[in-house]
Amino acid sequence: GAGVSQTPSNKVTEKGKYVELRCDPISGHTALYWYRQSLGQGPEFLIYFQGTGAADDSGLPNDRFFAVRPEGSVSTLKIQRTERGDSAVYLCASSLGGYRGRNKNIQYFGAGTRLSVL
Amino acid sequence: GDSVTQMEGPVTLSEEAFLTINCTYTATGYPSLFWYVQYPGEGLQLLLKATKADDKGSNKGFEATYRKETTSFHLEKGSVQVSDSAVYFCALTGANSKLTFGKGITLSVRP
């Protein structure tokens, strides 16, 4: 597609439920990132994929959060047993990736999924 | 670890005023520096970047210079427009690929 696509744009769930957030990166981008943006704050890194593998998952807050990218394109962020503190905008970004120069790592963002946990 | 500090906001200016938004950073090695902008109702967009010391990034009349000696990347525009009203984020990528963002600052431009 023309840009990074995230679905759904809004998700309302109840405390304790399971949610999945989807990201479809720019075609040909091998690197994919997830960030979380709380109200009034800048985005915070969660996890980074290069291809199918998670190259850095140091930002995942706890083991309730998990992400996959099985075919190296679409990624799903999964949150188990949601808590009210998980409410935020979840952003996905993609870049060309690789190590062929810094311009290859410019990240392009989707519009985000606003998650509300009641 | 890496960090980015932005001046406190919000900032309100009249149209055609001069804009400076301060940004300083802490990072090991040689980070790349970015300004991202978020217009109302839209996603984050890259505004400009600089990848090494003394580089100047520019776009849409905005400029920022990578100052290694002061670890700064201040954003400037000589004459702001109402359409520049948005939230501005300073960010860096360090030795790893992840972006580290500042808190962001809201700019409102009055006609």
PDB file of C-alpha atoms in Angstrom:
ATOM      1  CA  GLY A   1       0.000   0.000   0.000  1.00  0.00           C
ATOM      2  CA  ALA A   2       0.888   3.662  -0.130  1.00  0.00           C
ATOM      3  CA  GLY A   3       1.521   3.961   3.598  1.00  0.00           C
ATOM      4  CA  VAL A   4       1.536   2.070   6.871  1.00  0.00           C
ATOM      5  CA  SER A   5      -1.953   0.809   7.640  1.00  0.00           C
ATOM      6  CA  GLN A   6      -3.175   0.028  11.149  1.00  0.00           C
ATOM      7  CA  THR A   7      -6.435  -1.629  12.105  1.00  0.00           C
ATOM      8  CA  PRO A   8      -8.656  -1.069  13.904  1.00  0.00           C
ATOM      9  CA  SER A   9      -8.363   2.688  14.300  1.00  0.00           C
ATOM     10  CA  ASN A  10     -10.187   2.466  17.621  1.00  0.00           C
ATOM     11  CA  LYS A  11     -10.644  -0.447  19.997  1.00  0.00           C
ATOM     12  CA  VAL A  12     -12.678  -0.410  23.176  1.00  0.00           C
ATOM     13  CA  THR A  13     -12.405  -3.431  25.431  1.00  0.00           C
ATOM     14  CA  GLU A  14     -13.060  -4.469  28.985  1.00  0.00           C
ATOM     15  CA  LYS A  15     -10.451  -5.082  31.630  1.00  0.00           C
ATOM     16  CA  GLY A  16      -9.154  -8.648  31.456  1.00  0.00           C
ATOM     17  CA  LYS A  17      -9.955  -9.184  27.773  1.00  0.00           C
ATOM     18  CA  TYR A  18      -7.534 -10.117  24.987  1.00  0.00           C
ATOM     19  CA  VAL A  19      -6.903  -7.767  22.044  1.00  0.00           C
ATOM     20  CA  GLU A  20      -5.023  -7.916  18.768  1.00  0.00           C
ATOM     21  CA  LEU A  21      -3.803  -4.883  16.867  1.00  0.00           C
ATOM     22  CA  ARG A  22      -2.738  -5.197  13.248  1.00  0.00           C
ATOM     23  CA  CYS A  23      -0.081  -3.363  11.240  1.00  0.00           C
ATOM     24  CA  ASP A  24       0.437  -3.576   7.487  1.00  0.00           C
ATOM     25  CA  PRO A  25       3.777  -1.903   6.606  1.00  0.00           C
ATOM     26  CA  ILE A  26       4.846  -0.157   3.434  1.00  0.00           C
ATOM     27  CA  SER A  27       5.515  -2.720   0.716  1.00  0.00           C
ATOM     28  CA  GLY A  28       9.184  -3.689   0.592  1.00  0.00           C
ATOM     29  CA  HIS A  29       9.998  -2.433   4.090  1.00  0.00           C
ATOM     30  CA  THR A  30      11.821  -5.138   6.018  1.00  0.00           C
ATOM     31  CA  ALA A  31      11.913  -3.352   9.374  1.00  0.00           C
ATOM     32  CA  LEU A  32       8.793  -2.858  11.492  1.00  0.00           C
ATOM     33  CA  TYR A  33       8.418  -1.110  14.852  1.00  0.00           C
ATOM     34  CA  TRP A  34       5.717  -0.840  17.493  1.00  0.00           C
ATOM     35  CA  TYR A  35       5.451   2.161  19.817  1.00  0.00           C
ATOM     36  CA  ARG A  36       2.974   3.186  22.503  1.00  0.00           C
ATOM     37  CA  GLN A  37       1.920   6.796  23.051  1.00  0.00           C
ATOM     38  CA  SER A  38       0.182   7.773  26.257  1.00  0.00           C
ATOM     39  CA  LEU A  39      -1.718  11.039  26.526  1.00  0.00           C
ATOM     40  CA  GLY A  40       0.599  14.036  26.602  1.00  0.00           C
ATOM     41  CA  GLN A  41       3.717  11.956  26.031  1.00  0.00           C
ATOM     42  CA  GLY A  42       5.965  11.072  23.145  1.00  0.00           C
ATOM     43  CA  PRO A  43       5.833   7.584  21.640  1.00  0.00           C
ATOM     44  CA  GLU A  44       7.739   4.902  23.559  1.00  0.00           C
ATOM     45  CA  PHE A  45       9.407   1.969  21.845  1.00  0.00           C
ATOM     46  CA  LEU A  46       7.958  -1.504  22.336  1.00  0.00           C
ATOM     47  CA  ILE A  47       9.481  -3.908  19.807  1.00  0.00           C
ATOM     48  CA  TYR A  48      11.384  -3.969  16.516  1.00  0.00           C
ATOM     49  CA  PHE A  49      11.290  -6.647  13.795  1.00  0.00           C
ATOM     50  CA  GLN A  50      13.844  -7.142  11.061  1.00  0.00           C
ATOM     51  CA  GLY A  51      12.143  -9.554   8.706  1.00  0.00           C
ATOM     52  CA  THR A  52      10.287 -12.205  10.657  1.00  0.00           C
ATOM     53  CA  GLY A  53      12.356 -12.059  13.816  1.00  0.00           C
ATOM     54  CA  ALA A  54      12.123  -9.726  16.780  1.00  0.00           C
ATOM     55  CA  ALA A  55      15.497  -7.955  16.776  1.00  0.00           C
ATOM     56  CA  ASP A  56      14.759  -5.984  19.941  1.00  0.00           C
ATOM     57  CA  ASP A  57      11.808  -6.518  22.297  1.00  0.00           C
ATOM     58  CA  SER A  58      13.292  -4.619  25.225  1.00  0.00           C
ATOM     59  CA  GLY A  59      10.396  -2.139  25.315  1.00  0.00           C
ATOM     60  CA  LEU A  60       7.615  -4.639  25.945  1.00  0.00           C
ATOM     61  CA  PRO A  61       6.392  -3.736  29.447  1.00  0.00           C
ATOM     62  CA  ASN A  62       5.605  -7.277  30.639  1.00  0.00           C
ATOM     63  CA  ASP A  63       4.738 -10.768  29.435  1.00  0.00           C
ATOM     64  CA  ARG A  64       1.139  -9.808  28.697  1.00  0.00           C
ATOM     65  CA  PHE A  65       2.429  -8.119  25.544  1.00  0.00           C
ATOM     66  CA  PHE A  66       3.534 -10.143  22.542  1.00  0.00           C
ATOM     67  CA  ALA A  67       4.020  -9.410  18.844  1.00  0.00           C
ATOM     68  CA  VAL A  68       4.482 -11.553  15.769  1.00  0.00           C
ATOM     69  CA  ARG A  69       5.405 -11.053  12.142  1.00  0.00           C
ATOM     70  CA  PRO A  70       5.247 -14.571  10.705  1.00  0.00           C
ATOM     71  CA  GLU A  71       5.801 -13.781   7.025  1.00  0.00           C
ATOM     72  CA  GLY A  72       7.935 -10.679   7.361  1.00  0.00           C
ATOM     73  CA  SER A  73       5.152  -8.308   6.358  1.00  0.00           C
ATOM     74  CA  VAL A  74       2.004  -7.853   8.463  1.00  0.00           C
ATOM     75  CA  SER A  75       2.534  -7.732  12.212  1.00  0.00           C
ATOM     76  CA  THR A  76       0.110  -8.297  15.077  1.00  0.00           C
ATOM     77  CA  LEU A  77       0.547  -6.883  18.569  1.00  0.00           C
ATOM     78  CA  LYS A  78      -1.252  -9.039  21.116  1.00  0.00           C
ATOM     79  CA  ILE A  79      -2.200  -7.948  24.614  1.00  0.00           C
ATOM     80  CA  GLN A  80      -3.518 -10.479  27.116  1.00  0.00           C
ATOM     81  CA  ARG A  81      -5.553  -9.731  30.259  1.00  0.00           C
ATOM     82  CA  THR A  82      -5.780  -6.041  29.396  1.00  0.00           C
ATOM     83  CA  GLU A  83      -5.533  -3.485  32.186  1.00  0.00           C
ATOM     84  CA  ARG A  84      -6.774   0.107  32.322  1.00  0.00           C
ATOM     85  CA  GLY A  85      -3.153   1.264  32.230  1.00  0.00           C
ATOM     86  CA  ASP A  86      -2.791  -0.264  28.766  1.00  0.00           C
ATOM     87  CA  SER A  87      -5.052   2.462  27.354  1.00  0.00           C
ATOM     88  CA  ALA A  88      -2.986   4.425  24.832  1.00  0.00           C
ATOM     89  CA  VAL A  89      -2.431   4.939  21.123  1.00  0.00           C
ATOM     90  CA  TYR A  90      -0.397   2.095  19.655  1.00  0.00           C
ATOM     91  CA  LEU A  91       1.712   3.188  16.698  1.00  0.00           C
ATOM     92  CA  CYS A  92       3.358   1.089  14.052  1.00  0.00           C
ATOM     93  CA  ALA A  93       6.196   2.251  11.815  1.00  0.00           C
ATOM     94  CA  SER A  94       8.189   0.657   9.022  1.00  0.00           C
ATOM     95  CA  SER A  95      11.480   1.376   7.293  1.00  0.00           C
ATOM     96  CA  LEU A  96      13.581  -0.086   4.512  1.00  0.00           C
ATOM     97  CA  GLY A  97      15.848  -1.593   7.129  1.00  0.00           C
ATOM     98  CA  GLY A  98      19.201  -3.199   6.600  1.00  0.00           C
ATOM     99  CA  TYR A  99      22.564  -1.550   7.138  1.00  0.00           C
ATOM    100  CA  ARG A 100      23.114   0.282   3.862  1.00  0.00           C
ATOM    101  CA  GLY A 101      23.121   3.777   5.265  1.00  0.00           C
ATOM    102  CA  ARG A 102      21.152   5.842   7.722  1.00  0.00           C
ATOM    103  CA  ASN A 103      18.623   7.039   5.152  1.00  0.00           C
ATOM    104  CA  LYS A 104      17.428   3.465   4.881  1.00  0.00           C
ATOM    105  CA  ASN A 105      16.228   3.630   8.458  1.00  0.00           C
ATOM    106  CA  ILE A 106      13.806   6.559   8.225  1.00  0.00           C
ATOM    107  CA  GLN A 107      10.644   5.329   9.914  1.00  0.00           C
ATOM    108  CA  TYR A 108       7.199   6.003   8.462  1.00  0.00           C
ATOM    109  CA  PHE A 109       4.275   5.846  10.847  1.00  0.00           C
ATOM    110  CA  GLY A 110       0.716   4.638  10.603  1.00  0.00           C
ATOM    111  CA  ALA A 111      -2.204   6.604  12.059  1.00  0.00           C
ATOM    112  CA  GLY A 112      -2.289   4.374  15.123  1.00  0.00           C
ATOM    113  CA  THR A 113      -4.846   2.314  17.030  1.00  0.00           C
ATOM    114  CA  ARG A 114      -6.456   4.030  20.007  1.00  0.00           C
ATOM    115  CA  LEU A 115      -7.001   1.366  22.662  1.00  0.00           C
ATOM    116  CA  SER A 116      -9.383   2.094  25.512  1.00  0.00           C
ATOM    117  CA  VAL A 117      -9.640  -0.410  28.357  1.00  0.00           C
ATOM    118  CA  LEU A 118     -12.748   0.137  30.476  1.00  0.00           C
TER     119      LEU A 118
ATOM    120  CA  GLY B   1      20.344   5.246  28.026  1.00  0.00           C
ATOM    121  CA  ASP B   2      19.363   7.601  25.230  1.00  0.00           C
ATOM    122  CA  SER B   3      17.052  10.487  26.049  1.00  0.00           C
ATOM    123  CA  VAL B   4      15.560  13.597  24.445  1.00  0.00           C
ATOM    124  CA  THR B   5      14.475  16.709  26.314  1.00  0.00           C
ATOM    125  CA  GLN B   6      12.151  19.278  24.760  1.00  0.00           C
ATOM    126  CA  MET B   7      11.189  22.657  26.105  1.00  0.00           C
ATOM    127  CA  GLU B   8       7.914  22.823  27.989  1.00  0.00           C
ATOM    128  CA  GLY B   9       4.812  23.890  26.147  1.00  0.00           C
ATOM    129  CA  PRO B  10       2.349  24.763  24.867  1.00  0.00           C
ATOM    130  CA  VAL B  11       3.530  27.577  22.614  1.00  0.00           C
ATOM    131  CA  THR B  12       1.149  30.131  21.141  1.00  0.00           C
ATOM    132  CA  LEU B  13       2.338  32.549  18.446  1.00  0.00           C
ATOM    133  CA  SER B  14       0.823  35.035  16.069  1.00  0.00           C
ATOM    134  CA  GLU B  15       1.054  34.375  12.346  1.00  0.00           C
ATOM    135  CA  GLU B  16       4.405  35.430  10.819  1.00  0.00           C
ATOM    136  CA  ALA B  17       6.183  35.267  14.182  1.00  0.00           C
ATOM    137  CA  PHE B  18       9.598  33.605  14.564  1.00  0.00           C
ATOM    138  CA  LEU B  19       9.591  30.112  16.065  1.00  0.00           C
ATOM    139  CA  THR B  20      12.231  28.321  18.106  1.00  0.00           C
ATOM    140  CA  ILE B  21      11.571  24.993  19.803  1.00  0.00           C
ATOM    141  CA  ASN B  22      14.481  23.756  21.891  1.00  0.00           C
ATOM    142  CA  CYS B  23      15.639  20.153  21.911  1.00  0.00           C
ATOM    143  CA  THR B  24      18.653  18.594  23.624  1.00  0.00           C
ATOM    144  CA  TYR B  25      19.676  14.974  23.718  1.00  0.00           C
ATOM    145  CA  THR B  26      21.806  12.410  25.500  1.00  0.00           C
ATOM    146  CA  ALA B  27      23.131   9.472  23.508  1.00  0.00           C
ATOM    147  CA  THR B  28      26.199   7.306  23.142  1.00  0.00           C
ATOM    148  CA  GLY B  29      27.980   7.327  19.827  1.00  0.00           C
ATOM    149  CA  TYR B  30      26.674   9.296  16.882  1.00  0.00           C
ATOM    150  CA  PRO B  31      22.889   9.456  16.804  1.00  0.00           C
ATOM    151  CA  SER B  32      20.715  10.570  13.917  1.00  0.00           C
ATOM    152  CA  LEU B  33      18.320  13.355  14.881  1.00  0.00           C
ATOM    153  CA  PHE B  34      14.771  13.976  13.725  1.00  0.00           C
ATOM    154  CA  TRP B  35      11.818  16.285  14.068  1.00  0.00           C
ATOM    155  CA  TYR B  36       8.423  14.651  13.616  1.00  0.00           C
ATOM    156  CA  VAL B  37       5.133  16.562  13.404  1.00  0.00           C
ATOM    157  CA  GLN B  38       1.596  15.451  14.220  1.00  0.00           C
ATOM    158  CA  TYR B  39      -1.124  17.602  12.678  1.00  0.00           C
ATOM    159  CA  PRO B  40      -4.605  17.480  14.256  1.00  0.00           C
ATOM    160  CA  GLY B  41      -6.302  14.177  13.423  1.00  0.00           C
ATOM    161  CA  GLU B  42      -3.290  12.815  11.538  1.00  0.00           C
ATOM    162  CA  GLY B  43      -0.404  10.437  12.175  1.00  0.00           C
ATOM    163  CA  LEU B  44       3.233  11.253  12.856  1.00  0.00           C
ATOM    164  CA  GLN B  45       5.105  12.625   9.847  1.00  0.00           C
ATOM    165  CA  LEU B  46       8.820  13.152   9.438  1.00  0.00           C
ATOM    166  CA  LEU B  47       9.492  16.890   9.169  1.00  0.00           C
ATOM    167  CA  LEU B  48      13.278  16.902   8.850  1.00  0.00           C
ATOM    168  CA  LYS B  49      16.418  15.013   9.834  1.00  0.00           C
ATOM    169  CA  ALA B  50      20.168  15.284  10.262  1.00  0.00           C
ATOM    170  CA  THR B  51      22.506  12.326  10.408  1.00  0.00           C
ATOM    171  CA  LYS B  52      25.842  13.837  11.445  1.00  0.00           C
ATOM    172  CA  ALA B  53      27.308  16.789  13.288  1.00  0.00           C
ATOM    173  CA  ASP B  54      26.836  20.216  11.650  1.00  0.00           C
ATOM    174  CA  ASP B  55      24.249  18.849   9.208  1.00  0.00           C
ATOM    175  CA  LYS B  56      21.245  21.124   8.715  1.00  0.00           C
ATOM    176  CA  GLY B  57      17.892  19.524   8.059  1.00  0.00           C
ATOM    177  CA  SER B  58      15.230  21.643   6.364  1.00  0.00           C
ATOM    178  CA  ASN B  59      11.680  21.269   5.078  1.00  0.00           C
ATOM    179  CA  LYS B  60       8.608  23.509   4.653  1.00  0.00           C
ATOM    180  CA  GLY B  61      10.550  26.525   5.914  1.00  0.00           C
ATOM    181  CA  PHE B  62      11.645  24.736   9.102  1.00  0.00           C
ATOM    182  CA  GLU B  63      15.339  24.226   9.879  1.00  0.00           C
ATOM    183  CA  ALA B  64      17.373  22.464  12.552  1.00  0.00           C
ATOM    184  CA  THR B  65      21.145  22.093  12.878  1.00  0.00           C
ATOM    185  CA  TYR B  66      22.833  19.102  14.529  1.00  0.00           C
ATOM    186  CA  ARG B  67      25.096  20.645  17.196  1.00  0.00           C
ATOM    187  CA  LYS B  68      27.298  17.973  18.735  1.00  0.00           C
ATOM    188  CA  GLU B  69      29.140  20.397  21.043  1.00  0.00           C
ATOM    189  CA  THR B  70      25.885  21.449  22.729  1.00  0.00           C
ATOM    190  CA  THR B  71      24.015  18.160  22.055  1.00  0.00           C
ATOM    191  CA  SER B  72      21.150  20.165  20.601  1.00  0.00           C
ATOM    192  CA  PHE B  73      18.825  20.114  17.599  1.00  0.00           C
ATOM    193  CA  HIS B  74      16.651  23.200  17.944  1.00  0.00           C
ATOM    194  CA  LEU B  75      13.811  23.694  15.457  1.00  0.00           C
ATOM    195  CA  GLU B  76      13.359  27.129  13.879  1.00  0.00           C
ATOM    196  CA  LYS B  77      11.076  28.820  11.383  1.00  0.00           C
ATOM    197  CA  GLY B  78      11.295  32.435  10.364  1.00  0.00           C
ATOM    198  CA  SER B  79       7.577  33.061   9.805  1.00  0.00           C
ATOM    199  CA  VAL B  80       4.951  30.632  11.098  1.00  0.00           C
ATOM    200  CA  GLN B  81       1.550  30.100   9.530  1.00  0.00           C
ATOM    201  CA  VAL B  82      -1.758  28.998  11.004  1.00  0.00           C
ATOM    202  CA  SER B  83      -1.291  25.698   9.139  1.00  0.00           C
ATOM    203  CA  ASP B  84       1.840  25.005  11.238  1.00  0.00           C
ATOM    204  CA  SER B  85      -0.347  24.421  14.298  1.00  0.00           C
ATOM    205  CA  ALA B  86       0.517  20.889  15.415  1.00  0.00           C
ATOM    206  CA  VAL B  87       2.446  18.834  17.951  1.00  0.00           C
ATOM    207  CA  TYR B  88       6.194  18.679  17.323  1.00  0.00           C
ATOM    208  CA  PHE B  89       8.424  15.831  18.536  1.00  0.00           C
ATOM    209  CA  CYS B  90      12.194  15.759  18.642  1.00  0.00           C
ATOM    210  CA  ALA B  91      13.662  12.252  18.368  1.00  0.00           C
ATOM    211  CA  LEU B  92      16.875  10.323  17.852  1.00  0.00           C
ATOM    212  CA  THR B  93      18.100   6.900  16.795  1.00  0.00           C
ATOM    213  CA  GLY B  94      21.256   5.761  18.504  1.00  0.00           C
ATOM    214  CA  ALA B  95      23.330   2.623  18.189  1.00  0.00           C
ATOM    215  CA  ASN B  96      20.139   0.573  17.828  1.00  0.00           C
ATOM    216  CA  SER B  97      17.339   1.281  15.374  1.00  0.00           C
ATOM    217  CA  LYS B  98      14.620   2.428  17.729  1.00  0.00           C
ATOM    218  CA  LEU B  99      13.447   6.027  17.939  1.00  0.00           C
ATOM    219  CA  THR B 100      13.640   7.782  21.297  1.00  0.00           C
ATOM    220  CA  PHE B 101      11.201  10.699  21.443  1.00  0.00           C
ATOM    221  CA  GLY B 102      10.843  13.797  23.545  1.00  0.00           C
ATOM    222  CA  LYS B 103       7.489  14.557  25.160  1.00  0.00           C
ATOM    223  CA  GLY B 104       6.371  16.781  22.305  1.00  0.00           C
ATOM    224  CA  ILE B 105       5.248  20.377  22.290  1.00  0.00           C
ATOM    225  CA  THR B 106       1.967  21.805  21.040  1.00  0.00           C
ATOM    226  CA  LEU B 107       2.231  24.845  18.779  1.00  0.00           C
ATOM    227  CA  SER B 108      -0.814  27.021  18.164  1.00  0.00           C
ATOM    228  CA  VAL B 109      -0.586  29.829  15.615  1.00  0.00           C
ATOM    229  CA  ARG B 110      -3.182  32.614  15.760  1.00  0.00           C
ATOM    230  CA  PRO B 111      -4.296  34.431  12.582  1.00  0.00           C
TER     231      PRO B 111
END
